Coordinates of N, CA and C (backbone and C1' of nucleotides) in Angstrom, one line a residue:
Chain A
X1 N 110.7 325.1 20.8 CA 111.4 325.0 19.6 C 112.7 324.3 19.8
X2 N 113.1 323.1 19.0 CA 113.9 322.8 19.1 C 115.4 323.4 18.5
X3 N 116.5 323.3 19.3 CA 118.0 323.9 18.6 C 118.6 322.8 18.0
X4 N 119.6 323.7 17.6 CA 120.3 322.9 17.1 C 122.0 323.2 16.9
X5 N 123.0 322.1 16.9 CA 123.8 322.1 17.7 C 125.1 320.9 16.7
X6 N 126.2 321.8 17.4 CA 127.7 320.7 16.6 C 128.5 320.2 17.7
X7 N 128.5 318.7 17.7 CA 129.8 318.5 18.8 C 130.8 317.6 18.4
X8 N 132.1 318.1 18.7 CA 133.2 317.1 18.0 C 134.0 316.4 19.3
X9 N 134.2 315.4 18.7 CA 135.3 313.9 19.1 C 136.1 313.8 18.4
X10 N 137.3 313.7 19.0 CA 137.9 313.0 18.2 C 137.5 311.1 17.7
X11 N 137.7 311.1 16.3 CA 137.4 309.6 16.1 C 138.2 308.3 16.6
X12 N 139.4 308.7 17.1 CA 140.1 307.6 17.8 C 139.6 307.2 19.3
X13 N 139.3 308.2 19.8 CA 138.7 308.5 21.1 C 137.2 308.0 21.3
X14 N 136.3 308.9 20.4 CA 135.2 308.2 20.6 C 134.4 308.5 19.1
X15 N 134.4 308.0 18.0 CA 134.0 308.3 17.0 C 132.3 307.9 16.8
X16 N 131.7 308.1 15.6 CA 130.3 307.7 15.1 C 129.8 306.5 15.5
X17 N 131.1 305.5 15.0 CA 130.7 304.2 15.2 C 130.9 304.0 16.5
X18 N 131.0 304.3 17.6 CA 130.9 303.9 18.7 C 130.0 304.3 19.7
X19 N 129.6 305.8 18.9 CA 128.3 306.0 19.6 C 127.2 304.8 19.1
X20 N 127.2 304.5 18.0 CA 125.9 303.9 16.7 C 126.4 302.5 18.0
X21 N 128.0 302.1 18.1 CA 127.4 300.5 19.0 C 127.0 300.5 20.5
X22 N 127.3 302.0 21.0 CA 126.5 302.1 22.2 C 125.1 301.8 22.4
X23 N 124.6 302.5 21.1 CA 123.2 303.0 21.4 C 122.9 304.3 21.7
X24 N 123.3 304.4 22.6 CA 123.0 305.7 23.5 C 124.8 305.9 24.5
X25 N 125.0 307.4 24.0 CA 126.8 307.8 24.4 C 126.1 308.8 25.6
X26 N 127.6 308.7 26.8 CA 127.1 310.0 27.5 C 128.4 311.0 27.2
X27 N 127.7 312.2 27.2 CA 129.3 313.2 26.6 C 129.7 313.7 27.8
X28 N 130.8 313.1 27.8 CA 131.4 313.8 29.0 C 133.1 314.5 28.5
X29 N 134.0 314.8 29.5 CA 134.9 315.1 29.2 C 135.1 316.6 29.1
X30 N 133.8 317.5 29.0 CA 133.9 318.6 28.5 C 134.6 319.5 29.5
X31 N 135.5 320.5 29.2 CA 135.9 320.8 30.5 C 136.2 322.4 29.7
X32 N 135.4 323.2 29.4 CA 135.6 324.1 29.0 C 134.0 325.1 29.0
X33 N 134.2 326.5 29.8 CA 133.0 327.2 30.0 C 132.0 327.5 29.1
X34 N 132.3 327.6 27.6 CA 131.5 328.1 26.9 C 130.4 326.9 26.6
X35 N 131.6 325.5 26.2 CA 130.9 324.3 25.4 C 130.3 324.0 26.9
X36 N 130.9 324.0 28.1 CA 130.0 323.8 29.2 C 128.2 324.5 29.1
X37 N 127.9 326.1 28.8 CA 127.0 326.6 29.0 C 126.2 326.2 27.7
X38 N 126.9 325.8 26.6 CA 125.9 325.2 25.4 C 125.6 324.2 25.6
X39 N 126.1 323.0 26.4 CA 125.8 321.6 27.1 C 124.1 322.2 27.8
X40 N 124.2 323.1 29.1 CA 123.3 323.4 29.5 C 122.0 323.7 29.3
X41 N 122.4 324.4 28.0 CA 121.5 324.9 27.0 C 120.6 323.7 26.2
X42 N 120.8 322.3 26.2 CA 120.6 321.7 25.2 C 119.1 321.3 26.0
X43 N 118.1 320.6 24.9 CA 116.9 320.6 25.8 C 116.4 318.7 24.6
X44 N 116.4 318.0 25.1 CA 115.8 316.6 25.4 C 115.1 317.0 23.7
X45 N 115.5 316.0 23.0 CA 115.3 316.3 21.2 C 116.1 317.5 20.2
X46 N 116.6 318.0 21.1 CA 117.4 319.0 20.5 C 118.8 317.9 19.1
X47 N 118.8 318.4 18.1 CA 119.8 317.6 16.9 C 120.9 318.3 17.0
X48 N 122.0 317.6 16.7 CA 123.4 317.5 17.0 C 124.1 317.0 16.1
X49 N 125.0 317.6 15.0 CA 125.9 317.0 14.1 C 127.1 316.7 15.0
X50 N 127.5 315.7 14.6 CA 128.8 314.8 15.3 C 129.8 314.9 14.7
X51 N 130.7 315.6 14.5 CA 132.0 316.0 14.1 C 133.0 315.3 14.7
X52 N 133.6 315.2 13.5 CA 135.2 314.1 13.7 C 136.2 314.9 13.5
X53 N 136.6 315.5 14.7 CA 138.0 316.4 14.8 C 139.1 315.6 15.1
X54 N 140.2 316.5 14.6 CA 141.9 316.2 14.6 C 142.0 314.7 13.1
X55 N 141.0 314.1 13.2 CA 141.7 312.7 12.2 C 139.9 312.8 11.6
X56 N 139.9 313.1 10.0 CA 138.5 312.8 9.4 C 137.9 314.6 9.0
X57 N 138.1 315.4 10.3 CA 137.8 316.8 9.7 C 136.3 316.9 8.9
X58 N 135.5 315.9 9.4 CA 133.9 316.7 8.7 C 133.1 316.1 9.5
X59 N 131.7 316.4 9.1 CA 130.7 315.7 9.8 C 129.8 314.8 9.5
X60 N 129.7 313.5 10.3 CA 129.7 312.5 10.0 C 128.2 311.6 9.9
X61 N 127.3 312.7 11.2 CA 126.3 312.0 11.8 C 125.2 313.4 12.1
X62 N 124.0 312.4 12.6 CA 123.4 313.3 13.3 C 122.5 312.8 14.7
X63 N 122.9 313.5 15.5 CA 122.4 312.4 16.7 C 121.4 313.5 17.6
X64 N 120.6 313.2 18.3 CA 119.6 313.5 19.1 C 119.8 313.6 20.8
X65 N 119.3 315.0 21.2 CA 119.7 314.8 22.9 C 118.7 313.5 23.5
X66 N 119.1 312.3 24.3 CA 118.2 311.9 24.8 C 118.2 312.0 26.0
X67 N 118.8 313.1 26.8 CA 119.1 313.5 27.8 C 119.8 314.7 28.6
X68 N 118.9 315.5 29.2 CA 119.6 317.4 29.5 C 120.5 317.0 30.5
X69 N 121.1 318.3 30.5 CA 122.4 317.6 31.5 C 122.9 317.2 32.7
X70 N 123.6 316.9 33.1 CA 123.8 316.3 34.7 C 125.3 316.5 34.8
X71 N 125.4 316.2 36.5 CA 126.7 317.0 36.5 C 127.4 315.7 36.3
X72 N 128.6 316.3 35.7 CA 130.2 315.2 35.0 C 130.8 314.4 36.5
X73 N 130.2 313.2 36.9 CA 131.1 312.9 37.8 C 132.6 312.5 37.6
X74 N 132.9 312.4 36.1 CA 134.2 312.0 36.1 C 135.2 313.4 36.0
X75 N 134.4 314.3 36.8 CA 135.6 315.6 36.9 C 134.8 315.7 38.4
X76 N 134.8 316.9 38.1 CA 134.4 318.2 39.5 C 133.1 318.2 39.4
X77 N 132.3 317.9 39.9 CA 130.6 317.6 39.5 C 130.5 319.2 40.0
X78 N 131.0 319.9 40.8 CA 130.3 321.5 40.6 C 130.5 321.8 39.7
X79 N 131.1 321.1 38.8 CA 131.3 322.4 37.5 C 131.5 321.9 36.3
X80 N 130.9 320.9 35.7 CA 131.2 320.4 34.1 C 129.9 319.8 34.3
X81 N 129.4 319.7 32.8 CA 128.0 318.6 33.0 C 128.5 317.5 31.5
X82 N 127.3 316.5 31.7 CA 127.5 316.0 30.4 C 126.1 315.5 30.3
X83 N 126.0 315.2 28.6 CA 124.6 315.2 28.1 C 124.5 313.5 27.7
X84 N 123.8 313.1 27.4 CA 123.1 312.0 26.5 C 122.8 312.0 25.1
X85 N 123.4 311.3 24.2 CA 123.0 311.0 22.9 C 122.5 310.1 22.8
X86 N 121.7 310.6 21.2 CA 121.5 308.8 20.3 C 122.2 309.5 19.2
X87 N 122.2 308.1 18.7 CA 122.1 308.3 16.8 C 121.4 308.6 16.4
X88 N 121.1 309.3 15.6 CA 119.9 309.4 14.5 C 119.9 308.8 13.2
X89 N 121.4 309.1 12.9 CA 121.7 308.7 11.1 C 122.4 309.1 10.9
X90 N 123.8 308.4 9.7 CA 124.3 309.0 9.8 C 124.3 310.0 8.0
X91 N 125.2 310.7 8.3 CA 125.1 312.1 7.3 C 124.9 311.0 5.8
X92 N 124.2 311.5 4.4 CA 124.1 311.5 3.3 C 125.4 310.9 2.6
X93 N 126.3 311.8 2.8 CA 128.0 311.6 2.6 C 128.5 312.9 3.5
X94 N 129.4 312.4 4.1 CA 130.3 313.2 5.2 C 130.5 314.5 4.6
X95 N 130.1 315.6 5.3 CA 130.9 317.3 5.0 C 131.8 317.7 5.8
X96 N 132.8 318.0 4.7 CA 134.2 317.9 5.3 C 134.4 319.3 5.8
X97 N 134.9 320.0 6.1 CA 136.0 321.6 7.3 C 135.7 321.8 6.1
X98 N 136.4 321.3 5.1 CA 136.9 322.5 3.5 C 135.7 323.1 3.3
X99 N 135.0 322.6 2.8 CA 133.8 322.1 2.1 C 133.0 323.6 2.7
X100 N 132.5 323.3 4.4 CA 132.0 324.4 5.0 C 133.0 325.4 5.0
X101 N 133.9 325.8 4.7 CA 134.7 327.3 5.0 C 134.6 327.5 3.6
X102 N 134.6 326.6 2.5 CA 134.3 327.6 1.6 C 132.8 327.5 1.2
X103 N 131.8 327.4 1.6 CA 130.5 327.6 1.9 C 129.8 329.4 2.3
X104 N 129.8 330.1 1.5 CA 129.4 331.3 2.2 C 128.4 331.2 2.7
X105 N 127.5 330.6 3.1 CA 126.1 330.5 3.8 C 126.3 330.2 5.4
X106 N 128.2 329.5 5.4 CA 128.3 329.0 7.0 C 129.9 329.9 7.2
X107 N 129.6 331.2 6.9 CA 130.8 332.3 7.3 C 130.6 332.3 8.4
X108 N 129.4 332.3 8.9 CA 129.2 332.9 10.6 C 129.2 331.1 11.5
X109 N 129.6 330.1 11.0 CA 129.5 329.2 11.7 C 130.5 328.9 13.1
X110 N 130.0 328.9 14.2 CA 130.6 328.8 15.7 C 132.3 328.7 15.2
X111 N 131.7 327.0 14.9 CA 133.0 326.4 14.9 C 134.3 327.1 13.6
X112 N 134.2 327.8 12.7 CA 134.8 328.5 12.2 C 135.3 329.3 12.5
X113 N 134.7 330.5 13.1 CA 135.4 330.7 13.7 C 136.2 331.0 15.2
X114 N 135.8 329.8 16.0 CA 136.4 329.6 16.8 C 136.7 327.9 17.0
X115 N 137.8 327.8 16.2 CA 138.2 326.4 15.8 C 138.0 325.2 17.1
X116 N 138.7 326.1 18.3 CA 138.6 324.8 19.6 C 137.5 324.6 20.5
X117 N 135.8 325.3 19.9 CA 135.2 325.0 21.1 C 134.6 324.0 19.9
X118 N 134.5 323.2 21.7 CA 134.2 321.9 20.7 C 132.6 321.5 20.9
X119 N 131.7 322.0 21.6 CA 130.3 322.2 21.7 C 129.8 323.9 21.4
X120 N 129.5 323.5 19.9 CA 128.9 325.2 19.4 C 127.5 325.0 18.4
X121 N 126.6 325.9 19.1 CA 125.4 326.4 18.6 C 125.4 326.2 17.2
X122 N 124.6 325.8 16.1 CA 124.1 326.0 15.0 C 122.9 326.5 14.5
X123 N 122.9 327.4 13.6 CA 121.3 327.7 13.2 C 120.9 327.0 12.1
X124 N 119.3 327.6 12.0 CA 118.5 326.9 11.5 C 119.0 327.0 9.7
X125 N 119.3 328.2 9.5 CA 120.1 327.9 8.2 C 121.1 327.3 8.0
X126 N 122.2 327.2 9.3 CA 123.3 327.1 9.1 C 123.2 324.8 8.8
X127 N 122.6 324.8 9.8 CA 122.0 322.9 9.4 C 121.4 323.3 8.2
X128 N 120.7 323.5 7.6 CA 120.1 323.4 6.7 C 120.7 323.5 5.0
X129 N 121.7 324.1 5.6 CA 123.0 324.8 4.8 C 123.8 323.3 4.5
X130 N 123.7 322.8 6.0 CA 125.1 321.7 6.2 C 124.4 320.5 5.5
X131 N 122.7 320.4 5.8 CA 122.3 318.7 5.5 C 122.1 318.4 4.1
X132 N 122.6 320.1 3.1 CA 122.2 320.1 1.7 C 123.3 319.8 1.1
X133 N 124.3 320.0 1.6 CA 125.7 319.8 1.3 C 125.4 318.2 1.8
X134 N 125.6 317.4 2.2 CA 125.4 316.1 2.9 C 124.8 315.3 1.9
X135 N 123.9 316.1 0.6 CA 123.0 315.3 -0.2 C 121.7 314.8 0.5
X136 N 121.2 315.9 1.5 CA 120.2 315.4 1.8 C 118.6 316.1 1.5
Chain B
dG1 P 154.6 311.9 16.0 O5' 155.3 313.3 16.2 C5' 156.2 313.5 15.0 C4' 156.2 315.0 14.8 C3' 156.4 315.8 16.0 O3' 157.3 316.9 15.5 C1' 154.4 316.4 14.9
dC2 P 157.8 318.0 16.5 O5' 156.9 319.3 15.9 C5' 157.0 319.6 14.5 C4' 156.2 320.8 14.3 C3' 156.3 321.9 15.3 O3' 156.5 323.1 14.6 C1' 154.0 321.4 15.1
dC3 P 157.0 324.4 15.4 O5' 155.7 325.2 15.6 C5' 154.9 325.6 14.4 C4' 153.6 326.1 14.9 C3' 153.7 327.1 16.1 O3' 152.7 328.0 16.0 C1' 152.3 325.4 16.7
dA4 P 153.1 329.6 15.9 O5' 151.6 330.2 15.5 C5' 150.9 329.7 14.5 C4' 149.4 329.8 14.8 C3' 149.0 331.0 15.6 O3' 147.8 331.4 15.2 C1' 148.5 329.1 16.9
dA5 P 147.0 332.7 15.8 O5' 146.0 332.0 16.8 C5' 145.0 331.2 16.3 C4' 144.1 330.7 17.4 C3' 143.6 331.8 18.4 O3' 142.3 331.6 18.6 C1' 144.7 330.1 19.6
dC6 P 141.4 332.7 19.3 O5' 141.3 332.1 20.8 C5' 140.8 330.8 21.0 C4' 141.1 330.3 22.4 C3' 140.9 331.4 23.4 O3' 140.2 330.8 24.5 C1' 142.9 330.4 23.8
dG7 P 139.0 331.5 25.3 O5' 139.0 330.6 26.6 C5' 138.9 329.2 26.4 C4' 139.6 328.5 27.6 C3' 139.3 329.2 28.9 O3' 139.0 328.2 29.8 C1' 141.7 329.0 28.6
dT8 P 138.6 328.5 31.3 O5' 140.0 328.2 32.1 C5' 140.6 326.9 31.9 C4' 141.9 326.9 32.8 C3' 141.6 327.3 34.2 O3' 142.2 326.3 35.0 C1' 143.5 328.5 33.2
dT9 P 142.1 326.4 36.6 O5' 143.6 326.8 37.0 C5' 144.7 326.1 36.5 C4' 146.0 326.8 36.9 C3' 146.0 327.2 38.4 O3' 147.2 326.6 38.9 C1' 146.6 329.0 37.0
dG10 P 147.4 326.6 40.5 O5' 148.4 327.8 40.7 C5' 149.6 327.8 39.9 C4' 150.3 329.1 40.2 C3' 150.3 329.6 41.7 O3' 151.5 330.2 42.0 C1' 149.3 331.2 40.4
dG11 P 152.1 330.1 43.4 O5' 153.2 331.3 43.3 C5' 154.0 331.4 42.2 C4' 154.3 332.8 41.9 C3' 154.6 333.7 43.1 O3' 155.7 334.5 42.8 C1' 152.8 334.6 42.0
dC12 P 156.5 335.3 43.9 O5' 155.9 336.7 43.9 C5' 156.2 337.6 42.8 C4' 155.2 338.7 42.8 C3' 155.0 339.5 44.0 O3' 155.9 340.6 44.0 C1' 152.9 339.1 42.9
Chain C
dG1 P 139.0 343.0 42.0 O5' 140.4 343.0 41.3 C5' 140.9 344.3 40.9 C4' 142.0 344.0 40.0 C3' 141.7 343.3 38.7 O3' 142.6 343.8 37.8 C1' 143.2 342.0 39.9
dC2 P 142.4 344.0 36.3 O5' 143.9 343.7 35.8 C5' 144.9 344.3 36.7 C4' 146.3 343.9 36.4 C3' 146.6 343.4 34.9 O3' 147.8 343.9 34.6 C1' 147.1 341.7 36.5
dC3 P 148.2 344.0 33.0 O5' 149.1 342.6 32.9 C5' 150.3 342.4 33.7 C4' 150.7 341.0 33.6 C3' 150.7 340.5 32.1 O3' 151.8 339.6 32.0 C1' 149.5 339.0 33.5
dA4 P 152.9 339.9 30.8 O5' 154.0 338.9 31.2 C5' 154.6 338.8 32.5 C4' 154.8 337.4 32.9 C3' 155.4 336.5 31.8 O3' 156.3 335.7 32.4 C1' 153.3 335.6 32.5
dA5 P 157.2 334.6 31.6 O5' 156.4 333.2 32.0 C5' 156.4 332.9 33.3 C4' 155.6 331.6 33.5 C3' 156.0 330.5 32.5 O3' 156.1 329.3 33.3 C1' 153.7 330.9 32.3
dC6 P 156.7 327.9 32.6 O5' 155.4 327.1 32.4 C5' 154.5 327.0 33.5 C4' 153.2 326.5 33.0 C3' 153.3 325.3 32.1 O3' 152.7 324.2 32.6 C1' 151.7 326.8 31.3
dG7 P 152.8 322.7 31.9 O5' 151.3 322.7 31.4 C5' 150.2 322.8 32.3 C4' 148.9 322.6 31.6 C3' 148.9 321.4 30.6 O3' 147.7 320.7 30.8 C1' 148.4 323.3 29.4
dT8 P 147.3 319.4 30.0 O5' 146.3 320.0 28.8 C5' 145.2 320.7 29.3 C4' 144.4 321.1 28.0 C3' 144.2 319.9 27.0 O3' 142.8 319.9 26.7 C1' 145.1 321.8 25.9
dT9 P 142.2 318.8 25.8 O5' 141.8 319.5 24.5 C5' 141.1 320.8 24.6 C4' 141.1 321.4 23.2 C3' 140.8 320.4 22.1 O3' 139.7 321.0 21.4 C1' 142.8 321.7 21.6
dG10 P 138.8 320.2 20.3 O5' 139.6 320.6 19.0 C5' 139.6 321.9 18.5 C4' 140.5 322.0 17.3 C3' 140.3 320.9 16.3 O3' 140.4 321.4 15.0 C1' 142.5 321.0 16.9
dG11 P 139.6 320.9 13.8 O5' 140.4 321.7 12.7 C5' 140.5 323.1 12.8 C4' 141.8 323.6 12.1 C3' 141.9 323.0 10.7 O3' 142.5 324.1 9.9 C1' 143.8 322.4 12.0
dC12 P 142.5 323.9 8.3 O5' 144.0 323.5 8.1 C5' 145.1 324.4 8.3 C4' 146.4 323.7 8.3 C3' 146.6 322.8 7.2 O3' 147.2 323.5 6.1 C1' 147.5 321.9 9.2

DNA sequence: GCCAACGTTGGC
DNA sequence: GCCAACGTTGGC
């Protein structure tokens, strides 16, 4: 069964459109235990909304693992990994932070309440929640 | 730009 | 092994 999954960029750094001119992004950077063991967790098809943190505040995209993880050589390869994306599409119209916190269906969402992990689990309602809001 | 939240580091 | 100091993230 596939999961499913939220990860934010900032958009100056590496936003939608730069994954969409990549092609294919590798996520690295991640240097934190929790969003580390949800990286690990991710399994080859698993979907992924692409959130634009600090500048934009919603979510923008939805992109696809095309790759489980491997260790981050641009740190400590014992100990950070990073995954592979694609694009998929991007969102209907963007769903903004407001939008989901005043959403009672996404009270329990990761990233609400715990604003700085920046790779957090989503459920099956809680996407389903998010891609109806999206107009989709 | 500020600062709250939270993770990490290092002296003891 | 505690915890104060420090660094980073991200919403505001």
């Amino acid at each position: 069964m596939s999961q499913y999954w939220l990860m934010k960029s900032e958009p100056n750094e590496y936003g939608w459109d730069d994954l969409v001119a990549e092609g294919e992004g590798t996520w690295d950077g991640v240097k934190n235990a929790q969003a580390s063991n949800n990286m690990k967790a991710m399994k080859k098809g698993d979907q992924v909304l692409f959130y634009h943190s600090r500048q934009g505040l919603e979510v923008v995209g939805i992109m696809q693992i095309s790759e489980e993880h491997s260790p981050d050589v641009t740190t400590d390869p014992e100990r950070w990994v990073v995954v592979k994306v694609k694009p998929l599409r991007k969102m209907g119209k963007p769903v903004p932070l407001k939008a989901m916190k005043q959403n009672p269906e996404l009270k329990n969402l990761a990233i609400l309440r715990q604003s700085r992990l920046s790779v957090a689990p989503v459920t099956k309602d809680e996407w389903d929640a998010i891609l109806t809001m999206a107009g989709e």
